[in-house]
Tab-separated table of C-alpha atoms and ligand atoms in Angstrom:
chain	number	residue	atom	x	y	z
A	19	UNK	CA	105.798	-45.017	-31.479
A	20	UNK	CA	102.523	-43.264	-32.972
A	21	UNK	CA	100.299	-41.867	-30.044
A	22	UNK	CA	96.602	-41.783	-30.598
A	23	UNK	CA	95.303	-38.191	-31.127
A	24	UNK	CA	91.933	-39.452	-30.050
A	25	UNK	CA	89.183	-37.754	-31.455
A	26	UNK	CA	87.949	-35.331	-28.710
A	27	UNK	CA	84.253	-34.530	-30.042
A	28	UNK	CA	83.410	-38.281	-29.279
A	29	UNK	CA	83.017	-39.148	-25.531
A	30	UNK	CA	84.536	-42.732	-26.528
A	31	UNK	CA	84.853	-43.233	-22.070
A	32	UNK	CA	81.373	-43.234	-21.811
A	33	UNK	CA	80.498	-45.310	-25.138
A	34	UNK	CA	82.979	-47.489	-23.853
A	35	UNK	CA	80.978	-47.880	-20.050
A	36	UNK	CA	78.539	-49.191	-21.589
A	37	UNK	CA	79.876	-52.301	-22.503
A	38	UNK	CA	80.071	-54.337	-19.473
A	39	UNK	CA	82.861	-56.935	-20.548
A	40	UNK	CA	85.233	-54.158	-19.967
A	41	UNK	CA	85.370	-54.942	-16.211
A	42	UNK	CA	86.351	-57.816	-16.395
A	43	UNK	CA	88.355	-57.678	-20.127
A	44	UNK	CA	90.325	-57.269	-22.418
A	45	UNK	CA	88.569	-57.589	-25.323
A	46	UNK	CA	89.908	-57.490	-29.118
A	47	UNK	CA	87.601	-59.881	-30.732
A	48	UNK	CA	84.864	-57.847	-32.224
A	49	UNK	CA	85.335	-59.410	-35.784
A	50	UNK	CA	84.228	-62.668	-34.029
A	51	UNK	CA	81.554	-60.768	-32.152
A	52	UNK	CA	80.766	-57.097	-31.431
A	53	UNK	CA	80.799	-56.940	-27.323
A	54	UNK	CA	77.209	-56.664	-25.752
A	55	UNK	CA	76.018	-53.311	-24.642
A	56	UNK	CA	73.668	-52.419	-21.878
A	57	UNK	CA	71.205	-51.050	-24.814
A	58	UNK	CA	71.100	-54.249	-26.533
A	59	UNK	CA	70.223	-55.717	-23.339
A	60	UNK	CA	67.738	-53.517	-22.462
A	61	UNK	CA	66.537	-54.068	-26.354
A	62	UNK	CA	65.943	-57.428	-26.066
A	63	UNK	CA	64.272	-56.918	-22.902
A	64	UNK	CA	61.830	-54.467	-24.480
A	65	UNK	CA	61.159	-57.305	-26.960
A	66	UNK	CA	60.161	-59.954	-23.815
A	67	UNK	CA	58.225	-56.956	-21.996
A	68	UNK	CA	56.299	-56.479	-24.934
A	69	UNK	CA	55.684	-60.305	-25.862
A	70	UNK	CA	54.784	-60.840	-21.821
A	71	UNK	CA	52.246	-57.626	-22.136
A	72	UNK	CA	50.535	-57.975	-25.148
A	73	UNK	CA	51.209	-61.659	-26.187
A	74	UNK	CA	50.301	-61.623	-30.158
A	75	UNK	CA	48.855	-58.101	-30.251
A	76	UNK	CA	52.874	-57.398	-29.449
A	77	UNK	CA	53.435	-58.088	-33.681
A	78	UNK	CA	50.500	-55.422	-34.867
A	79	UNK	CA	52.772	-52.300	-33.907
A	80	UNK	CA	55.961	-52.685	-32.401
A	81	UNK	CA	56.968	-55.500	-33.720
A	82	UNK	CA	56.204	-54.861	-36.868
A	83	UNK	CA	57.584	-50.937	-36.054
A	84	UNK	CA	60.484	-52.464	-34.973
A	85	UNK	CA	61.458	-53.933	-38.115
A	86	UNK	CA	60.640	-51.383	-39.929
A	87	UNK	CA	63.098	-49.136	-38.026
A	88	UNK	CA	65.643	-51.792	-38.517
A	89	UNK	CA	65.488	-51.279	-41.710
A	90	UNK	CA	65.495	-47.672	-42.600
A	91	UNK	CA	68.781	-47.754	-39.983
A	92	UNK	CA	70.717	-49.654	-42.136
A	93	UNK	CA	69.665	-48.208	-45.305
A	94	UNK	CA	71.151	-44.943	-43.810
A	95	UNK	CA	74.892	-46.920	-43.020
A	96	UNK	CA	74.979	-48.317	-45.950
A	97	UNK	CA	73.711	-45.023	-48.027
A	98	UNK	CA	70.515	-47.095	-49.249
A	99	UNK	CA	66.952	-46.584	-49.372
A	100	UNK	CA	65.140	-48.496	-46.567
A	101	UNK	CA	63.044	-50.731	-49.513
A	102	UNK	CA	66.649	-51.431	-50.647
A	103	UNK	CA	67.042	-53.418	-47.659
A	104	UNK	CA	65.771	-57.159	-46.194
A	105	UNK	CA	66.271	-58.831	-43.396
A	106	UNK	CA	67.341	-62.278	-42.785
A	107	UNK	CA	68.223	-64.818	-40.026
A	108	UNK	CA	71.939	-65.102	-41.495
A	109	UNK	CA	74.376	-64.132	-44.683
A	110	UNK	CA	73.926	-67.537	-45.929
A	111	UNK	CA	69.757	-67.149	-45.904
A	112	UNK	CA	70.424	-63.866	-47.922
A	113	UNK	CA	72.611	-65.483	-50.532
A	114	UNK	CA	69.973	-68.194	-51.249
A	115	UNK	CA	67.707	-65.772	-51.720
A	116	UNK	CA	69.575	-63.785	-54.211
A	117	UNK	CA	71.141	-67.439	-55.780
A	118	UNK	CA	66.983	-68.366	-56.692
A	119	UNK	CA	67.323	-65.406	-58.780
A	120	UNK	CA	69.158	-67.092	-61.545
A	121	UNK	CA	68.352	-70.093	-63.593
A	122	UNK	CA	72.195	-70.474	-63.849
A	123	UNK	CA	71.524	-71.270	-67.283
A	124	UNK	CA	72.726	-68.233	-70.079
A	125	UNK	CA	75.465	-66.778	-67.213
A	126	UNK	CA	76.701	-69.959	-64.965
A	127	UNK	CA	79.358	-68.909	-63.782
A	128	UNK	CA	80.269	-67.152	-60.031
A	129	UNK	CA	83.817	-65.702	-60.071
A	130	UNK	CA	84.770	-64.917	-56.164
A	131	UNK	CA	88.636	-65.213	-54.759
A	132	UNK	CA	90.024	-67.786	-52.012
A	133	UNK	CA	89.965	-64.950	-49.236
A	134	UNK	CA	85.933	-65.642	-48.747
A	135	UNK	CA	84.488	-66.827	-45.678
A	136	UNK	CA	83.416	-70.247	-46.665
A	137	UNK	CA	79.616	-69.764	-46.329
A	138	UNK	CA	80.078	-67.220	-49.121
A	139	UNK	CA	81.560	-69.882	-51.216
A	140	UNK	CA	79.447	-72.994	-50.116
A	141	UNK	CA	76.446	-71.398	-51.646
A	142	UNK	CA	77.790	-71.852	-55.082
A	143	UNK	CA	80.136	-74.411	-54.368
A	144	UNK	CA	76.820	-77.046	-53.438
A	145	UNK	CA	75.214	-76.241	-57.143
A	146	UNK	CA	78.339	-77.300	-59.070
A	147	UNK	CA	76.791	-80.571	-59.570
A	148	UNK	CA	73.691	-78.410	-60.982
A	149	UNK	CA	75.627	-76.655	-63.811
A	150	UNK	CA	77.133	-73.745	-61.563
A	151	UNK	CA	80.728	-72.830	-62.247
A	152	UNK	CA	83.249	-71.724	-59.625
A	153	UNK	CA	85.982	-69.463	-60.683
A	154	UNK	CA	87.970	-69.038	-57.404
A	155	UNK	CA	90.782	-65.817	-58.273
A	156	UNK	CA	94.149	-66.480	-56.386
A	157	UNK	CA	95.075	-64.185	-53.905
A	158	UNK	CA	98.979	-63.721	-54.847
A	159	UNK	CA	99.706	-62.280	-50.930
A	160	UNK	CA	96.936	-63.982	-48.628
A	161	UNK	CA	95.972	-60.303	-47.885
A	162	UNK	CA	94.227	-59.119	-50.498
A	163	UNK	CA	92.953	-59.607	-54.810
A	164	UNK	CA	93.824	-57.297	-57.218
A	165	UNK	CA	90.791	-55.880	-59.237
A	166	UNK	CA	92.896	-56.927	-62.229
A	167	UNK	CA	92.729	-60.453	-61.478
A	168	UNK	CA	88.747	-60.254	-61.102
A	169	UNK	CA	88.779	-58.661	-64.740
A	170	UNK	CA	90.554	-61.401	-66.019
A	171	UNK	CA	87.922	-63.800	-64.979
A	172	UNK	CA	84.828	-62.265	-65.522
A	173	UNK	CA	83.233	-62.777	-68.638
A	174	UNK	CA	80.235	-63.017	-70.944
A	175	UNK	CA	78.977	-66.407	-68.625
A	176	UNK	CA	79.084	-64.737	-65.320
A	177	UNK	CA	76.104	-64.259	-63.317
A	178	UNK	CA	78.084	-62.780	-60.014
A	179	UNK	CA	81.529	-61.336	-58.904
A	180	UNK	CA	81.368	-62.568	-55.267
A	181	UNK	CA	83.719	-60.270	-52.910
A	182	UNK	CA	84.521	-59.420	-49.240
A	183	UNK	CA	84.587	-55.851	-48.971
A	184	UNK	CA	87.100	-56.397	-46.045
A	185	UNK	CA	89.110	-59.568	-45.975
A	186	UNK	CA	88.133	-61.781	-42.829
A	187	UNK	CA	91.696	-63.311	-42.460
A	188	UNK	CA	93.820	-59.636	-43.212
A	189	UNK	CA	91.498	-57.093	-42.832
A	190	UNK	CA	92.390	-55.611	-46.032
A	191	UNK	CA	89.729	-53.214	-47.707
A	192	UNK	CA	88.724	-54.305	-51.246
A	193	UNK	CA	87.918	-51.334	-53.557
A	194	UNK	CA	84.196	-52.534	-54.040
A	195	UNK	CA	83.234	-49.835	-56.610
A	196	UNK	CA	86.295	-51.307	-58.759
A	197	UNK	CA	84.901	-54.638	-58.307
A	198	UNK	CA	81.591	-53.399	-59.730
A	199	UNK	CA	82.694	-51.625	-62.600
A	200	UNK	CA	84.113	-54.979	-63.882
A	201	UNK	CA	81.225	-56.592	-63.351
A	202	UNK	CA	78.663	-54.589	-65.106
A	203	UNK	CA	81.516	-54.184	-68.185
A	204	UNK	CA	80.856	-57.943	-69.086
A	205	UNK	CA	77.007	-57.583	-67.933
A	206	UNK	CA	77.376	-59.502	-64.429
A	207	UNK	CA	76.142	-58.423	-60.833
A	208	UNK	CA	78.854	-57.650	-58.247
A	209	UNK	CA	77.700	-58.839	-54.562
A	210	UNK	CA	79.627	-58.079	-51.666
A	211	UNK	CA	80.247	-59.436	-48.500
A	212	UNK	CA	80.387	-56.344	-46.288
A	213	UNK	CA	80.209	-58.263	-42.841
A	214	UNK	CA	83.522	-57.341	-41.676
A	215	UNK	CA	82.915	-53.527	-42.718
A	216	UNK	CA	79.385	-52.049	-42.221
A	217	UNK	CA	79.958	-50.303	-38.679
A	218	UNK	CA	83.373	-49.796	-38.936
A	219	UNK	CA	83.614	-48.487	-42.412
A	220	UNK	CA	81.426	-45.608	-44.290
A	221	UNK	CA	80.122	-47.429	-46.974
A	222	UNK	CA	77.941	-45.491	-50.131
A	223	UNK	CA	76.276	-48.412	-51.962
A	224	UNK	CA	74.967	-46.291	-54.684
A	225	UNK	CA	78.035	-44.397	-55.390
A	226	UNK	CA	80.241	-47.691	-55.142
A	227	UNK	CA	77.474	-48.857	-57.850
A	228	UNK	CA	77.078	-52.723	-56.060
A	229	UNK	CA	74.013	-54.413	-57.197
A	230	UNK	CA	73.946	-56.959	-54.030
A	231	UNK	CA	75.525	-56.108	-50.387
A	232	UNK	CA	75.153	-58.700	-47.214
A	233	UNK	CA	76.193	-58.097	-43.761
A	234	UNK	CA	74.531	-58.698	-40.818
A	235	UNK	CA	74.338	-57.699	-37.121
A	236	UNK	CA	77.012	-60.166	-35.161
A	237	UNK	CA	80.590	-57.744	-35.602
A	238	UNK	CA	80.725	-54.068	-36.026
A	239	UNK	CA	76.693	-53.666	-35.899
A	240	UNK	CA	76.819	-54.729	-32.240
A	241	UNK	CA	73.643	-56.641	-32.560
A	242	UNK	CA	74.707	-60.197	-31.994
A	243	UNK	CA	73.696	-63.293	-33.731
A	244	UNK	CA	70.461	-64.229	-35.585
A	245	UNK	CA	69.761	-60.918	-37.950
A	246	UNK	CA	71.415	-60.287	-41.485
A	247	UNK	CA	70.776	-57.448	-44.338
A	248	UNK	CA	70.581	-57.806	-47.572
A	249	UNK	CA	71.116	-54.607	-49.673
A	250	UNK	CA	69.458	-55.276	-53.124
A	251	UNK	CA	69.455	-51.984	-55.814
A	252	UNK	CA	66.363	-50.759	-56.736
A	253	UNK	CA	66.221	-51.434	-60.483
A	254	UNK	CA	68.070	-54.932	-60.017
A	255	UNK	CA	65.531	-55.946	-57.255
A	256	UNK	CA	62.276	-54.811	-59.341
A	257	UNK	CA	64.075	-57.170	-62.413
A	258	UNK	CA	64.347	-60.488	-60.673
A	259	UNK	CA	62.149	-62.766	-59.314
A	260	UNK	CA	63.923	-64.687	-56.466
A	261	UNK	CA	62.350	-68.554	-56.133
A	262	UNK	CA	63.153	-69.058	-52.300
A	263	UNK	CA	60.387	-66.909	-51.093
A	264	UNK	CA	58.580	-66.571	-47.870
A	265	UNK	CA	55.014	-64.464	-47.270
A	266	UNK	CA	56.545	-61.590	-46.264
A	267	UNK	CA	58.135	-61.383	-49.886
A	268	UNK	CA	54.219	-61.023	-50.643
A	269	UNK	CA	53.053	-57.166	-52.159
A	270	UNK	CA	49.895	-57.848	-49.727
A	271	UNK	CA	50.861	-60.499	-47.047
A	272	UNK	CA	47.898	-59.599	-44.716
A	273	UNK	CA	45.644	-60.912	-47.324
A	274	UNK	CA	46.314	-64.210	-46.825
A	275	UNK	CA	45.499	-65.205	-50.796
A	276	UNK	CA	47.555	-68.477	-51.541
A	277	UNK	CA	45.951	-68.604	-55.266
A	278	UNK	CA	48.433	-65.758	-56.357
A	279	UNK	CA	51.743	-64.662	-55.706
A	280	UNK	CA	52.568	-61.340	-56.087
A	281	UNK	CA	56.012	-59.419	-55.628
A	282	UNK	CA	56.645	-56.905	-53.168
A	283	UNK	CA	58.503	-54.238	-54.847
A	284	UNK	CA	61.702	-53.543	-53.905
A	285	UNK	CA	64.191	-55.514	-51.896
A	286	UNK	CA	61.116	-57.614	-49.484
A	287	UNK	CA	60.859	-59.504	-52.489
A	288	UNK	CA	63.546	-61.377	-51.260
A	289	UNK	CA	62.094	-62.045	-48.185
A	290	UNK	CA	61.296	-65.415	-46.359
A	291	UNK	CA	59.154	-66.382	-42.699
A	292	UNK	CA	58.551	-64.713	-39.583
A	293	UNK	CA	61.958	-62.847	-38.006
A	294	UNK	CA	63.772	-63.410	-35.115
A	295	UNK	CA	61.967	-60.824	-33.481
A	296	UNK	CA	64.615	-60.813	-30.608
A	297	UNK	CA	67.440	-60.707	-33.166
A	298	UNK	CA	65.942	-57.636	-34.290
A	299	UNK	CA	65.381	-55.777	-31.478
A	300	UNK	CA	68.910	-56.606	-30.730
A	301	UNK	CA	70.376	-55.506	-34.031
A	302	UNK	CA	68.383	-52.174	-34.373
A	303	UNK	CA	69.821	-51.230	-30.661
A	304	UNK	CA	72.997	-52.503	-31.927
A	305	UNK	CA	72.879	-50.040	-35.559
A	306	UNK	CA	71.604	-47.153	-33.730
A	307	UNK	CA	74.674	-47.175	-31.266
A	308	UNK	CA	77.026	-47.258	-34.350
A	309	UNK	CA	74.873	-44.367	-36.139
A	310	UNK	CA	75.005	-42.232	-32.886
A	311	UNK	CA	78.585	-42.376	-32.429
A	312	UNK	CA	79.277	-41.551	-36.595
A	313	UNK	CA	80.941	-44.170	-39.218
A	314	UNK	CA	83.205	-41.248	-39.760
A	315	UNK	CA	84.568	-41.265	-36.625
A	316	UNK	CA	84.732	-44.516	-35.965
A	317	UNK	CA	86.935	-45.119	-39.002
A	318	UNK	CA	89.194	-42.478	-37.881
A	319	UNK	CA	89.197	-44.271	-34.285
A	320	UNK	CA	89.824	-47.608	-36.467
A	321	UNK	CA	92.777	-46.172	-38.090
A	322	UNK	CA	94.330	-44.582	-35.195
A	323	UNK	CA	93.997	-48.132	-33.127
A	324	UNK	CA	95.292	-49.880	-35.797
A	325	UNK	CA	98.038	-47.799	-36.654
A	326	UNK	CA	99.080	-48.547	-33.004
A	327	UNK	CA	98.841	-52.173	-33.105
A	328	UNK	CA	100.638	-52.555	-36.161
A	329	UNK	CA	103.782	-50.023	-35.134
A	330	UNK	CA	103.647	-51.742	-31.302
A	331	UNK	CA	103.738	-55.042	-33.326
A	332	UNK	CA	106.886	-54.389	-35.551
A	333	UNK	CA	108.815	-52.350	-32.962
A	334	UNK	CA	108.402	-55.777	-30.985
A	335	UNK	CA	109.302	-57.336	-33.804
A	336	UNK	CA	106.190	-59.672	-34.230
A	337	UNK	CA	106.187	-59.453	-38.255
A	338	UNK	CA	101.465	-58.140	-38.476
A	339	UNK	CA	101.119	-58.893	-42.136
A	340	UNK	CA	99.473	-55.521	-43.386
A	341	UNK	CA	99.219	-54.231	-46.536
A	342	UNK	CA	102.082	-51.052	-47.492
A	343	UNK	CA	99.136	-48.380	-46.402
A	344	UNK	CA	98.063	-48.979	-42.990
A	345	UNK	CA	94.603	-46.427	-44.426
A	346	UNK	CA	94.015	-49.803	-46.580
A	347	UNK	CA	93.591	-52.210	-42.993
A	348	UNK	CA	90.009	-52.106	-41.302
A	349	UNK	CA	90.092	-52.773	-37.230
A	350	UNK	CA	91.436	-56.446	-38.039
A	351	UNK	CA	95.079	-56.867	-37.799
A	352	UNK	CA	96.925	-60.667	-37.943
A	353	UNK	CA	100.131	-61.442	-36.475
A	354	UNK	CA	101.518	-64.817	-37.579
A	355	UNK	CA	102.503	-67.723	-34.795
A	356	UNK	CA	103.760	-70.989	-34.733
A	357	UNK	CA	100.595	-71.946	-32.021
A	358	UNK	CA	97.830	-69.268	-32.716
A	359	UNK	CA	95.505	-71.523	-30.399
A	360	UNK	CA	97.902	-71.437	-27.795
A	361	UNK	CA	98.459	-68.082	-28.012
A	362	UNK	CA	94.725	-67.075	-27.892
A	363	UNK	CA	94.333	-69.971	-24.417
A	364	UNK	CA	97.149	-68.607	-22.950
A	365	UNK	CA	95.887	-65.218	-23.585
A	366	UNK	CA	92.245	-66.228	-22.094
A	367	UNK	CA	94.078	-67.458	-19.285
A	368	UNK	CA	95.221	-63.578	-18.537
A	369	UNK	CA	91.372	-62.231	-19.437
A	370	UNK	CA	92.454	-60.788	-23.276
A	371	UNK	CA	89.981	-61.811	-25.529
A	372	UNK	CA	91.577	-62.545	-29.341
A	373	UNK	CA	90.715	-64.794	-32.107
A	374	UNK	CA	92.582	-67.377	-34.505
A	375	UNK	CA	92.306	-68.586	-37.851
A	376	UNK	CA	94.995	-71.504	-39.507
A	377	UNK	CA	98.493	-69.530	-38.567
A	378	UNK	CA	97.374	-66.361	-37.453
A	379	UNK	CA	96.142	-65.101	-34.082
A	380	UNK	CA	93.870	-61.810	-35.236
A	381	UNK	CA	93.149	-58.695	-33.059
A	382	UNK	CA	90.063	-56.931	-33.885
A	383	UNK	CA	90.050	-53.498	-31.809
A	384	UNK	CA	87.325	-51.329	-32.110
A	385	UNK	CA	85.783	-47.876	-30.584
A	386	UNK	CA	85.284	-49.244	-27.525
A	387	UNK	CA	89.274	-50.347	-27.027
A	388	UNK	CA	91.588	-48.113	-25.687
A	389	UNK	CA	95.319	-47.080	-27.418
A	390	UNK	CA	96.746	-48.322	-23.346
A	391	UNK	CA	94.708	-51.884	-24.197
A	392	UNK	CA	96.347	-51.699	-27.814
A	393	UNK	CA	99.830	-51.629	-26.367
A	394	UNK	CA	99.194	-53.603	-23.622
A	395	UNK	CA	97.759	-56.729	-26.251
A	396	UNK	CA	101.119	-56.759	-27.989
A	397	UNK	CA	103.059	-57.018	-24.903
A	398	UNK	CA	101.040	-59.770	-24.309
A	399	UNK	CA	101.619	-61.794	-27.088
A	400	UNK	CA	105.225	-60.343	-27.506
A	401	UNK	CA	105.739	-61.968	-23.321
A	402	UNK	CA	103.973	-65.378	-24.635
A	403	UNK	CA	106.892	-65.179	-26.753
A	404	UNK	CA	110.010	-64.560	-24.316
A	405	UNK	CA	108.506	-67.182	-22.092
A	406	UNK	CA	108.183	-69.747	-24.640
A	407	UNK	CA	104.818	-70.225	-25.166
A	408	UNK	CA	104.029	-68.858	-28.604
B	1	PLP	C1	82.952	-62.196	-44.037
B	1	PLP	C2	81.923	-63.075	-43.378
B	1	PLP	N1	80.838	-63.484	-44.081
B	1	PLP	C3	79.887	-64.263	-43.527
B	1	PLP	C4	79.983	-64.671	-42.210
B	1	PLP	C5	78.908	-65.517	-41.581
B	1	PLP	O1	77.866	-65.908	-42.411
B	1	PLP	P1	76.546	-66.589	-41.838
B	1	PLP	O2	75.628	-65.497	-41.363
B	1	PLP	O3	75.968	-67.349	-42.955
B	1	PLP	O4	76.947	-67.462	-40.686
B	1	PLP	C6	81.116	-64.257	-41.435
B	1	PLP	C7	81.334	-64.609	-40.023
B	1	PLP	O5	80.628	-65.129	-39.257
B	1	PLP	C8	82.090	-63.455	-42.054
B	1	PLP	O6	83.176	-63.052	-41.377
């Protein structure tokens, strides 16, 4: 069995004391939703202290500060400049906003694979009737899509090459500046759905060479629901002129002048309404955890919790479906059941927190887990399985 050679630079006890679930559980769910910290709550507090103080004169400074901050902190995870970045209420607000880019007229056609979370597919699925064209790439494993099957499908009619950049159903890790490459060889943009990576992998947008990147606050940014980013590159953003605008996609939204719209420059353009102010004080305590600790060695914590999962898993003989390099899994790992809602109740029942999805029960540890909790999770589900309930 692999022991952990935990990283000893990184005080991962004391990260992990902050999160108050831990008293009570066992908690392996993060690709659901990151567990809240005592920051985030003290965050969010700062938001109400400030509304309760100040009542509007709270926007004119922090507020406005605050998101702000937000953003610049994600440009530096993601390797972006912070006018790169805007921020949205969800990943499904962000895609409309880049979709009301395109006419959908010259390039109709979206090529993404059947490993997407559905509201990644939705948004193009609902304009078929409009002239859009789906091109959904088969996944021959359920784990991951070979590049090669994107280049077969992309072509002079594409607009976008949708992809996760880390499979929410096997965790895999899609080579993203691949996907890109393809892309921009037939003259399409490559977005990427980097929900289920930004925290827990290092991520270089420019160098990967994506022209569009969405993730959001609710998994491995620790910053619960209500606040998504939007990475847009500079030359791409100052080129289009999204439709589904809101004033604060305005160059001058203090001036109030509804005779002319203008473009920010940059990614704002994309913009809509007033934030979730509370979702944002939330995700920027959230980010700045992740950034404290280092994406660098959180990966390494990633791989070394993984790695344990998976070799607990097969020396029990539970079959995790992983790809032949265990470097190629992020922090999600699926072990196939009969009853993967049973498994995850009768799990609850014992204060272990996992997840399901159609045949698979999926364990999402992160830096806040522990190798003991690792081992102790697949004994779990291994004794659900002696006793006949999985
Ligand atoms: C890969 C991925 N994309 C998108 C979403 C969610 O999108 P939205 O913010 O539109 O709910 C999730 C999970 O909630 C996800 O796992």
């Amino acid at each position: 069995m692999v022991r952990t050679s935990l990283d000893p630079t990184v005080a991962w006890d004391r990260y992990r004391s902050e999160f108050p679930i831990f008293q009570s559980k066992t908690y392996f769910n993060t690709c659901s939703l990151g567990a809240l910290s005592t920051r985030v709550t003290a965050a969010v507090r700062q938001f109400t202290d400030l509304w309760e103080a100040n009542g509007a004169a709270a926007w004119y400074g922090p507020w406005l500060g605050e998101i702000e901050r937000l953003r610049a902190r994600v440009a530096s995870l993601l390797g972006a400049s912070a006018d790169e970045i805007a921020l949205f209420p969800s990943i499904t607000a962000a895609l409309s906003a880049v979709a009301s880019a395109f006419d959908g007229v010259r390039r109709p056609k979206i090529v993404l694979s059947d490993l997407e979370f559905p509201t990644t597919v939705y948004q193009w699925r609902a304009k078929e009737s409009r002239g859009i064209t789906v091109e959904m790439v088969r996944s021959p494993d359920t784990l991951s899509v070979p590049p090669e099957r994107y280049a077969h499908a992309v072509d002079d009619r594409t607009q976008l090459l949708v992809a996760s950049h880390v499979y929410f159903t096997s965790g895999v890790i899609q080579d993203i500046t691949a996907l890109a490459h393809i892309a921009h060889d037939r003259g399409a943009y490559c977005l990427i759905d980097a929900y289920q990576a930004t925290g827990q992998l290092p991520t270089d947008v420019h160098a990967a060479g994506v022209d569009f990147l969405v993730t959001g606050g609710l998994k491995w940014l620790l910053g619960g629901p209500g606040v998504a980013y939007l990475y847009v590159r500079r030359e791409v953003a100052q080129s289009l002129q999204p439709t589904a605008v809101g004033w604060f996609a305005h160059r001058n939204q203090f001036a109030f002048d509804i005779q002319h719209f203008e473009y920010a420059d940059g990614a704002r353009r994309f913009e809509g309404g007033t934030p979730a102010v509370a979702a944002i004080y939330a995700g920027r305590a959230g980010a700045d955890l992740v950034a404290e600790i280092g994406l660098s060695q959180i990966r390494r914590r990633q791989v070394e919790l993984v790695s344990l999962i998976v070799d607990e898993a097969r020396r029990r003989g539970l079959h995790p479906r992983v790809p032949r390099r265990v470097e190629d899994l992020a922090g999600i790992v699926t072990i196939p059941r009969a009853d993967p809602a049973g498994v995850v109740k009768a799990l609850a029942q014992r204060n272990i927190i996992v997840d399901f999805r159609p045949g698979i029960v999926r364990l999402s540890p992160y830096f806040y887990n522990t190798p003991e909790e690792c081992e102790r999770i697949v004994a779990g589900i291994a004794q659900l399985e002696t006793e006949g309930l999985a």
